[in-house]
Tab-separated table of C-alpha atoms in Angstrom:
chain	number	residue	atom	x	y	z
A	1	UNK	CA	4.995	17.038	9.432
A	2	UNK	CA	3.266	15.281	6.738
A	3	UNK	CA	-0.010	13.671	7.578
A	4	UNK	CA	-2.766	11.576	5.910
A	5	UNK	CA	-6.030	10.381	6.931
A	6	UNK	CA	-5.130	6.878	5.528
A	7	UNK	CA	-1.624	5.890	4.918
A	8	UNK	CA	-1.082	2.782	3.304
A	9	UNK	CA	2.362	0.953	3.548
A	10	UNK	CA	3.061	-1.214	0.640
A	11	UNK	CA	2.483	-0.626	-3.141
A	12	UNK	CA	1.728	-4.158	-4.171
A	13	UNK	CA	-1.621	-5.763	-4.995
A	14	UNK	CA	-3.005	-5.429	-1.378
A	15	UNK	CA	-1.653	-1.615	-0.989
A	16	UNK	CA	-2.997	-0.710	-4.482
A	17	UNK	CA	-6.166	-2.465	-3.939
A	18	UNK	CA	-6.875	-0.763	-0.559
A	19	UNK	CA	-6.693	2.673	-2.213
A	20	UNK	CA	-8.774	1.762	-4.956
A	21	UNK	CA	-11.359	0.119	-2.602
A	22	UNK	CA	-11.379	3.352	-0.470
A	23	UNK	CA	-12.307	5.698	-3.278
A	24	UNK	CA	-14.804	3.206	-4.645
A	25	UNK	CA	-16.441	2.996	-1.103
A	26	UNK	CA	-16.881	6.763	-0.989
A	27	UNK	CA	-13.814	7.701	1.302
A	28	UNK	CA	-13.126	11.358	0.530
A	29	UNK	CA	-10.171	11.896	2.962
A	30	UNK	CA	-6.523	12.109	2.137
A	31	UNK	CA	-4.719	8.717	1.089
A	32	UNK	CA	-1.037	8.431	1.023
A	33	UNK	CA	0.761	5.183	-0.219
A	34	UNK	CA	4.370	4.505	0.730
A	35	UNK	CA	6.627	1.795	-0.486
A	36	UNK	CA	10.152	0.831	-1.334
A	37	UNK	CA	9.768	0.076	-4.911
A	38	UNK	CA	10.856	2.450	-7.500
A	39	UNK	CA	7.750	2.157	-9.741
A	40	UNK	CA	3.933	2.818	-9.253
A	41	UNK	CA	1.845	-0.525	-8.458
A	42	UNK	CA	2.325	-3.340	-10.778
A	43	UNK	CA	1.431	-6.779	-10.953
A	44	UNK	CA	3.842	-9.327	-9.220
A	45	UNK	CA	2.802	-12.943	-10.793
A	46	UNK	CA	3.757	-11.964	-14.475
A	47	UNK	CA	7.509	-11.276	-13.216
A	48	UNK	CA	8.119	-14.781	-13.327
A	49	UNK	CA	6.261	-15.609	-16.411
A	50	UNK	CA	5.476	-13.199	-19.048
A	51	UNK	CA	7.666	-10.480	-17.864
A	52	UNK	CA	10.940	-12.408	-17.493
A	53	UNK	CA	9.967	-14.229	-21.182
A	54	UNK	CA	9.681	-10.805	-22.740
A	55	UNK	CA	6.213	-11.495	-23.716
A	56	UNK	CA	4.740	-8.451	-21.841
A	57	UNK	CA	6.249	-4.928	-21.350
A	58	UNK	CA	6.071	-3.428	-18.145
A	59	UNK	CA	3.366	-0.882	-19.221
A	60	UNK	CA	0.924	-4.006	-19.645
A	61	UNK	CA	1.634	-5.233	-15.876
A	62	UNK	CA	0.896	-1.844	-14.232
A	63	UNK	CA	-2.118	-2.349	-11.978
A	64	UNK	CA	-3.396	1.157	-13.121
A	65	UNK	CA	-2.054	3.633	-15.550
A	66	UNK	CA	0.535	5.977	-13.649
A	67	UNK	CA	-1.621	8.874	-14.104
A	68	UNK	CA	-4.661	6.976	-12.260
A	69	UNK	CA	-3.116	7.601	-8.945
A	70	UNK	CA	-2.952	11.328	-9.241
A	71	UNK	CA	-6.340	11.357	-10.742
A	72	UNK	CA	-7.969	9.663	-7.749
A	73	UNK	CA	-5.769	12.067	-5.434
A	74	UNK	CA	-3.838	9.193	-4.063
A	75	UNK	CA	-0.228	10.486	-2.988
A	76	UNK	CA	2.414	8.012	-3.999
A	77	UNK	CA	5.943	7.847	-2.306
A	78	UNK	CA	8.198	5.458	-3.668
A	79	UNK	CA	11.631	4.407	-2.662
A	80	UNK	CA	10.876	5.012	0.772
A	81	UNK	CA	10.969	2.394	3.837
A	82	UNK	CA	9.200	2.471	6.768
A	83	UNK	CA	11.372	1.627	9.747
A	84	UNK	CA	9.081	2.225	12.925
A	85	UNK	CA	5.482	2.837	13.992
A	86	UNK	CA	4.567	5.128	16.794
A	87	UNK	CA	1.151	3.578	17.486
A	88	UNK	CA	0.407	5.817	20.464
A	89	UNK	CA	1.301	8.860	18.413
A	90	UNK	CA	-0.470	7.794	15.142
A	91	UNK	CA	2.861	8.280	13.248
A	92	UNK	CA	5.247	6.045	11.241
A	93	UNK	CA	9.030	6.809	10.871
A	94	UNK	CA	10.733	6.750	7.339
A	95	UNK	CA	14.107	5.607	6.717
A	96	UNK	CA	15.050	9.215	6.459
A	97	UNK	CA	14.046	9.693	9.912
A	98	UNK	CA	10.968	12.115	8.903
A	99	UNK	CA	7.426	11.252	10.328
A	100	UNK	CA	4.234	11.066	8.743
A	101	UNK	CA	0.943	11.165	10.726
A	102	UNK	CA	-1.958	8.977	10.042
A	103	UNK	CA	-5.401	8.570	11.077
A	104	UNK	CA	-5.768	5.040	10.056
A	105	UNK	CA	-2.943	2.895	8.929
A	106	UNK	CA	-3.141	-0.168	6.315
A	107	UNK	CA	0.101	-2.221	6.647
A	108	UNK	CA	0.356	-4.090	3.117
A	109	UNK	CA	4.210	-4.355	3.076
A	110	UNK	CA	4.187	-8.239	1.957
A	111	UNK	CA	7.397	-9.769	2.489
A	112	UNK	CA	11.239	-10.096	1.580
A	113	UNK	CA	12.632	-12.990	-0.318
A	114	UNK	CA	14.107	-15.409	1.901
A	115	UNK	CA	17.508	-15.585	1.164
A	116	UNK	CA	20.283	-18.382	1.192
A	117	UNK	CA	22.192	-18.331	4.153
A	118	UNK	CA	25.159	-20.334	2.980
A	119	UNK	CA	28.647	-18.925	1.821
A	120	UNK	CA	28.535	-17.053	-1.582
A	121	UNK	CA	24.732	-16.169	-1.498
A	122	UNK	CA	25.735	-12.519	-2.087
A	123	UNK	CA	27.574	-12.977	-5.108
A	124	UNK	CA	26.357	-11.203	-8.165
A	125	UNK	CA	24.255	-13.445	-10.408
A	126	UNK	CA	22.300	-14.973	-7.537
A	127	UNK	CA	18.750	-13.324	-7.870
A	128	UNK	CA	15.244	-13.213	-6.293
A	129	UNK	CA	12.046	-12.924	-8.186
A	130	UNK	CA	9.949	-10.341	-6.111
A	131	UNK	CA	10.364	-6.855	-8.032
A	132	UNK	CA	10.682	-5.464	-11.597
A	133	UNK	CA	14.150	-4.699	-10.713
A	134	UNK	CA	14.972	-8.193	-9.589
A	135	UNK	CA	14.027	-9.565	-13.206
A	136	UNK	CA	15.160	-6.727	-15.240
A	137	UNK	CA	18.971	-7.732	-13.652
A	138	UNK	CA	18.296	-11.214	-14.879
A	139	UNK	CA	17.286	-10.305	-18.166
A	140	UNK	CA	20.381	-8.213	-18.594
A	141	UNK	CA	22.540	-11.004	-17.676
A	142	UNK	CA	20.820	-13.440	-20.068
A	143	UNK	CA	20.995	-10.786	-22.823
A	144	UNK	CA	24.842	-10.683	-21.625
A	145	UNK	CA	25.233	-14.468	-22.379
A	146	UNK	CA	24.236	-16.274	-19.347
A	147	UNK	CA	22.928	-19.816	-20.421
A	148	UNK	CA	23.667	-21.977	-17.370
A	149	UNK	CA	20.917	-21.314	-14.913
A	150	UNK	CA	20.362	-23.222	-11.559
A	151	UNK	CA	16.942	-22.709	-9.543
A	152	UNK	CA	16.897	-23.249	-5.883
A	153	UNK	CA	13.350	-24.163	-4.743
A	154	UNK	CA	10.650	-26.362	-6.155
A	155	UNK	CA	7.809	-24.204	-5.401
A	156	UNK	CA	5.535	-22.241	-8.024
A	157	UNK	CA	8.300	-19.508	-8.299
A	158	UNK	CA	10.944	-21.730	-8.840
A	159	UNK	CA	8.884	-23.868	-11.508
A	160	UNK	CA	7.753	-20.779	-13.259
A	161	UNK	CA	11.117	-19.421	-13.484
A	162	UNK	CA	12.692	-22.534	-14.814
A	163	UNK	CA	9.982	-22.797	-17.341
A	164	UNK	CA	10.545	-19.451	-18.683
A	165	UNK	CA	14.415	-19.982	-18.715
A	166	UNK	CA	14.140	-23.498	-20.788
A	167	UNK	CA	11.953	-21.558	-23.018
A	168	UNK	CA	14.776	-18.963	-23.558
A	169	UNK	CA	17.299	-21.537	-24.477
A	170	UNK	CA	18.942	-21.838	-20.871
A	171	UNK	CA	20.357	-24.953	-19.470
A	172	UNK	CA	18.351	-25.220	-16.195
A	173	UNK	CA	19.070	-27.479	-13.092
A	174	UNK	CA	16.481	-27.175	-10.283
A	175	UNK	CA	17.286	-27.923	-6.611
A	176	UNK	CA	14.918	-29.079	-4.212
A	177	UNK	CA	15.370	-29.692	-0.451
A	178	UNK	CA	12.386	-31.930	-0.018
A	179	UNK	CA	11.505	-34.918	-1.767
A	180	UNK	CA	9.254	-33.551	-4.251
A	181	UNK	CA	8.227	-30.178	-5.983
A	182	UNK	CA	5.385	-28.455	-4.695
A	183	UNK	CA	5.560	-30.175	-1.436
A	184	UNK	CA	4.000	-27.367	0.662
A	185	UNK	CA	1.259	-26.639	-1.682
A	186	UNK	CA	-0.115	-29.597	-3.457
A	187	UNK	CA	-0.515	-33.606	-3.203
A	188	UNK	CA	1.935	-35.961	-4.557
A	189	UNK	CA	0.143	-36.587	-7.679
A	190	UNK	CA	0.485	-32.947	-8.860
A	191	UNK	CA	4.085	-32.844	-7.611
A	192	UNK	CA	5.007	-35.883	-9.837
A	193	UNK	CA	3.103	-34.623	-12.848
A	194	UNK	CA	5.165	-31.519	-12.866
A	195	UNK	CA	8.370	-33.064	-12.230
A	196	UNK	CA	7.511	-35.319	-15.287
A	197	UNK	CA	6.609	-32.294	-17.312
A	198	UNK	CA	9.685	-30.182	-16.401
A	199	UNK	CA	12.066	-33.316	-17.024
A	200	UNK	CA	10.326	-33.833	-20.444
A	201	UNK	CA	11.167	-30.141	-21.255
A	202	UNK	CA	14.960	-30.857	-20.306
A	203	UNK	CA	15.060	-29.298	-16.728
A	204	UNK	CA	17.644	-31.324	-14.517
A	205	UNK	CA	15.432	-31.929	-11.307
A	206	UNK	CA	17.334	-32.629	-8.398
A	207	UNK	CA	15.183	-33.868	-5.394
A	208	UNK	CA	16.601	-33.974	-1.846
A	209	UNK	CA	19.324	-31.719	-2.505
A	210	UNK	CA	20.826	-29.439	-0.154
A	211	UNK	CA	22.691	-26.169	-1.441
A	212	UNK	CA	25.844	-25.964	0.791
A	213	UNK	CA	27.372	-23.159	-0.825
A	214	UNK	CA	27.496	-20.677	-3.953
A	215	UNK	CA	30.957	-20.712	-5.915
A	216	UNK	CA	32.271	-17.617	-7.810
A	217	UNK	CA	35.319	-15.894	-9.089
A	218	UNK	CA	35.273	-13.233	-6.345
A	219	UNK	CA	32.547	-11.135	-7.789
A	220	UNK	CA	30.316	-13.593	-9.868
A	221	UNK	CA	28.763	-16.795	-9.374
A	222	UNK	CA	30.328	-19.631	-11.133
A	223	UNK	CA	28.486	-22.774	-9.644
A	224	UNK	CA	26.233	-24.155	-7.000
A	225	UNK	CA	27.770	-26.706	-4.348
A	226	UNK	CA	25.571	-29.256	-3.109
A	227	UNK	CA	25.742	-31.108	0.255
A	228	UNK	CA	26.826	-34.185	-1.696
A	229	UNK	CA	29.900	-32.434	-2.843
A	230	UNK	CA	28.782	-31.977	-6.384
A	231	UNK	CA	29.238	-28.604	-8.117
A	232	UNK	CA	26.724	-27.736	-10.733
A	233	UNK	CA	28.285	-24.916	-13.141
A	234	UNK	CA	26.100	-21.664	-13.036
A	235	UNK	CA	25.978	-18.361	-14.718
A	236	UNK	CA	22.934	-17.367	-13.045
A	237	UNK	CA	20.971	-18.631	-9.812
A	238	UNK	CA	17.410	-18.172	-9.106
A	239	UNK	CA	16.575	-18.514	-5.449
A	240	UNK	CA	12.645	-19.172	-4.982
A	241	UNK	CA	12.645	-20.259	-1.215
A	242	UNK	CA	9.833	-18.400	0.123
A	243	UNK	CA	9.154	-14.924	1.738
A	244	UNK	CA	10.009	-13.438	5.247
A	245	UNK	CA	6.888	-11.457	6.288
A	246	UNK	CA	7.798	-7.585	6.293
A	247	UNK	CA	6.238	-6.803	9.779
A	248	UNK	CA	9.250	-6.009	12.037
A	249	UNK	CA	8.138	-2.331	12.652
A	250	UNK	CA	4.397	-3.388	13.572
A	251	UNK	CA	5.870	-6.165	15.938
A	252	UNK	CA	8.125	-3.625	17.545
A	253	UNK	CA	5.339	-1.512	18.072
A	254	UNK	CA	3.287	-4.151	20.163
A	255	UNK	CA	1.197	-5.665	17.454
A	256	UNK	CA	0.380	-9.333	18.091
A	257	UNK	CA	1.794	-11.902	15.789
A	258	UNK	CA	4.585	-14.588	15.274
A	259	UNK	CA	4.334	-15.768	11.824
A	260	UNK	CA	3.517	-12.373	10.177
A	261	UNK	CA	0.939	-10.085	12.140
A	262	UNK	CA	-2.127	-11.279	13.537
A	263	UNK	CA	-5.489	-9.833	12.315
A	264	UNK	CA	-9.165	-10.378	12.900
A	265	UNK	CA	-11.981	-10.858	10.634
A	266	UNK	CA	-12.018	-7.432	9.681
A	267	UNK	CA	-8.259	-7.331	8.885
A	268	UNK	CA	-7.715	-5.171	12.116
A	269	UNK	CA	-4.440	-5.607	14.080
A	270	UNK	CA	-4.196	-5.733	17.918
A	271	UNK	CA	-3.005	-2.034	17.510
A	272	UNK	CA	-5.692	0.744	17.326
A	273	UNK	CA	-6.517	2.096	13.941
A	274	UNK	CA	-3.892	-0.394	12.246
A	275	UNK	CA	-4.887	-2.991	9.843
A	276	UNK	CA	-2.751	-5.412	8.032
A	277	UNK	CA	-3.442	-7.244	4.768
A	278	UNK	CA	-2.097	-9.589	2.280
A	279	UNK	CA	1.066	-11.938	2.312
A	280	UNK	CA	2.073	-10.696	5.932
A	281	UNK	CA	-1.312	-11.007	7.377
A	282	UNK	CA	-1.899	-14.106	9.708
A	283	UNK	CA	-5.733	-14.772	9.943
A	284	UNK	CA	-8.198	-17.698	10.828
A	285	UNK	CA	-9.046	-18.893	7.802
A	286	UNK	CA	-12.565	-20.588	7.523
A	287	UNK	CA	-11.107	-22.646	4.466
A	288	UNK	CA	-8.574	-24.115	6.828
A	289	UNK	CA	-11.060	-25.149	9.498
A	290	UNK	CA	-9.987	-21.828	11.300
A	291	UNK	CA	-6.651	-22.284	11.557
A	292	UNK	CA	-4.295	-19.182	11.674
A	293	UNK	CA	-2.480	-18.960	8.637
A	294	UNK	CA	-0.981	-16.546	6.017
A	295	UNK	CA	-2.090	-16.614	2.313
A	296	UNK	CA	0.645	-15.504	-0.348
A	297	UNK	CA	-1.438	-14.589	-3.527
A	298	UNK	CA	-3.093	-11.979	-5.467
A	299	UNK	CA	-6.537	-13.025	-4.455
A	300	UNK	CA	-5.955	-12.843	-0.604
A	301	UNK	CA	-4.178	-9.496	-0.976
A	302	UNK	CA	-7.088	-7.696	-3.092
A	303	UNK	CA	-10.075	-9.313	-1.053
A	304	UNK	CA	-8.219	-8.459	2.540
A	305	UNK	CA	-7.839	-4.896	1.171
A	306	UNK	CA	-11.467	-4.600	0.393
A	307	UNK	CA	-12.497	-5.909	3.506
A	308	UNK	CA	-10.296	-3.234	5.193
A	309	UNK	CA	-11.554	-0.343	3.189
A	310	UNK	CA	-15.206	-1.316	3.867
A	311	UNK	CA	-14.542	-1.522	7.576
A	312	UNK	CA	-12.811	2.017	7.250
A	313	UNK	CA	-15.972	3.312	5.410
A	314	UNK	CA	-18.343	1.975	7.952
A	315	UNK	CA	-19.584	-1.073	6.396
A	316	UNK	CA	-17.708	-3.790	7.912
A	317	UNK	CA	-17.997	-7.437	6.389
A	318	UNK	CA	-15.706	-10.054	7.628
A	319	UNK	CA	-13.121	-11.831	5.299
A	320	UNK	CA	-14.446	-14.885	3.879
A	321	UNK	CA	-13.255	-15.063	0.640
A	322	UNK	CA	-12.569	-18.712	-0.981
A	323	UNK	CA	-8.821	-19.052	-1.681
A	324	UNK	CA	-7.771	-19.365	-5.180
A	325	UNK	CA	-4.304	-19.372	-7.077
A	326	UNK	CA	-2.918	-20.059	-10.591
A	327	UNK	CA	0.403	-20.942	-12.264
A	328	UNK	CA	1.400	-20.908	-15.850
A	329	UNK	CA	4.118	-23.213	-16.802
A	330	UNK	CA	4.777	-24.231	-20.448
A	331	UNK	CA	1.523	-24.708	-22.124
A	332	UNK	CA	0.010	-25.914	-18.626
A	333	UNK	CA	-2.584	-23.715	-16.805
A	334	UNK	CA	-2.913	-24.807	-13.129
A	335	UNK	CA	-5.951	-23.251	-11.306
A	336	UNK	CA	-6.208	-24.140	-7.799
A	337	UNK	CA	-9.356	-23.361	-5.572
A	338	UNK	CA	-9.558	-23.999	-1.919
A	339	UNK	CA	-6.848	-25.089	0.524
A	340	UNK	CA	-5.585	-28.779	0.551
A	341	UNK	CA	-4.037	-28.438	4.151
A	342	UNK	CA	-4.788	-31.602	6.120
A	343	UNK	CA	-6.715	-33.610	3.379
A	344	UNK	CA	-6.905	-37.240	3.899
A	345	UNK	CA	-7.915	-38.216	0.517
A	346	UNK	CA	-7.812	-37.478	-3.126
A	347	UNK	CA	-9.775	-38.306	-6.036
A	348	UNK	CA	-7.871	-38.038	-9.735
A	349	UNK	CA	-10.519	-36.579	-12.379
A	350	UNK	CA	-9.317	-37.162	-15.961
A	351	UNK	CA	-5.953	-38.606	-17.267
A	352	UNK	CA	-2.760	-36.757	-16.501
A	353	UNK	CA	-1.277	-38.456	-19.855
A	354	UNK	CA	-3.634	-36.140	-21.615
A	355	UNK	CA	-2.436	-33.093	-19.810
A	356	UNK	CA	-6.036	-32.290	-18.771
A	357	UNK	CA	-7.053	-33.497	-15.627
A	358	UNK	CA	-7.835	-32.335	-11.887
A	359	UNK	CA	-7.388	-33.541	-8.386
A	360	UNK	CA	-10.029	-33.348	-6.030
A	361	UNK	CA	-8.672	-33.019	-2.114
A	362	UNK	CA	-11.392	-34.363	0.582
A	363	UNK	CA	-11.266	-34.226	4.471
A	364	UNK	CA	-13.546	-36.155	6.068
A	365	UNK	CA	-15.523	-36.768	2.854
A	366	UNK	CA	-15.718	-33.210	2.075
A	367	UNK	CA	-14.615	-31.467	-0.887
A	368	UNK	CA	-11.950	-28.786	0.632
A	369	UNK	CA	-9.784	-27.984	-2.702
A	370	UNK	CA	-9.173	-28.788	-6.377
A	371	UNK	CA	-6.044	-28.635	-8.504
A	372	UNK	CA	-7.152	-28.216	-11.987
A	373	UNK	CA	-4.548	-28.706	-14.925
A	374	UNK	CA	-5.792	-27.142	-18.097
A	375	UNK	CA	-9.487	-27.846	-16.719
A	376	UNK	CA	-11.090	-24.522	-16.451
A	377	UNK	CA	-14.308	-25.820	-16.170
A	378	UNK	CA	-13.843	-28.097	-13.257
A	379	UNK	CA	-12.073	-25.227	-11.556
A	380	UNK	CA	-14.915	-22.908	-11.979
A	381	UNK	CA	-17.799	-25.465	-11.114
A	382	UNK	CA	-15.425	-26.946	-8.294
A	383	UNK	CA	-15.419	-23.594	-6.368
A	384	UNK	CA	-19.266	-24.259	-5.726
A	385	UNK	CA	-18.302	-27.679	-4.038
A	386	UNK	CA	-15.345	-26.171	-1.870
A	387	UNK	CA	-18.010	-23.172	-0.795
A	388	UNK	CA	-20.656	-25.722	0.419
A	389	UNK	CA	-18.110	-28.348	1.775
A	390	UNK	CA	-20.072	-31.071	-0.430
A	391	UNK	CA	-19.439	-34.647	0.252
A	392	UNK	CA	-20.291	-36.276	-3.163
A	393	UNK	CA	-19.957	-39.925	-4.193
A	394	UNK	CA	-16.285	-40.634	-5.124
A	395	UNK	CA	-17.144	-42.530	-8.557
A	396	UNK	CA	-19.064	-39.473	-9.475
A	397	UNK	CA	-16.193	-37.072	-8.673
A	398	UNK	CA	-13.593	-39.366	-10.644
A	399	UNK	CA	-15.816	-39.395	-13.854
A	400	UNK	CA	-14.824	-36.359	-15.916
A	401	UNK	CA	-18.030	-37.145	-17.837
A	402	UNK	CA	-20.269	-36.000	-14.954
A	403	UNK	CA	-20.355	-32.434	-14.377
A	404	UNK	CA	-19.176	-30.924	-10.925
A	405	UNK	CA	-21.927	-28.511	-11.161
A	406	UNK	CA	-24.403	-31.649	-10.711
A	407	UNK	CA	-22.359	-32.687	-7.766
A	408	UNK	CA	-23.283	-29.436	-5.587
């Protein structure tokens, strides 16, 4: 039976960074990375942006050159799923029924795209955006003449895909079940701004619209049926409605967790010698007032990976990283720092009409997050306000002539 001192399940940002951080922190034992993807580790955010648009070839989104992993003596086993964990025996079971032993296990499996549950959801032409293969299939259909696109979901993935599809000349309709886009991650001001931008670029946005069915010709999608009875013609459908954490084998093995798998401040699960990091790891976050949450971001995956690696290498340091996110749509760069969960007030800094502004989120007077649109200086300086939990004067916050650095 194969065995490695450290087995990492998942080859995305978290898994790759865990392997890198282990070597950087002096770990000299054997490391094996196991993942379902067919490619060595690569960046996921560009998939719905530059890679879909054809602006970046695959080689430019690789986390490291393919030879790097061999040079660092990190074994890669691709196209392989982990179907079970035997925590007592310190073994994992693979999809081919073989077993791999581990000294310590880092679970970085991320999540699977949430699928539509309506009739027709499995028709050809219905896509998720999670892997290179997903986007390559979309690109092939676009190259084959697909021009009528329906995007289901008004989160970042959906909006980014809509922006790229418009740029590629597609007729785009975006369907969102909630009353506004970005409803789960941002305040109403930012939502309305992005709705206006997308409409100005020709995207037909349908809010409070439920997808009832996907229509097809028996094989391929031909339209998206709404609860209202309307059918939107479609050659291609992009579904961006979140992910389902990939933690089934861990939960079945006895790990604590509900929405993902629970980890402590060192990214340890309730099972001995098993860590979990990234999208699937539920943790008490200090920037959410200690609420147990999952964060789906590259920042979280990378920082948790480093936390786990340092703990394994005998230098435990609790995870306290400030959350941050970004999104590129058209010529707009959105940068977010902090978590706006449960904010009770917002302050607008700058003018959205000028397409350069920030929204500052407050809770009981303290700054908990900022959304910065084409305002990189606010983003960089606002981070200090979030870290310090500063309670600045509203008038000063709202004045773009006053540096945020002066308010710390």
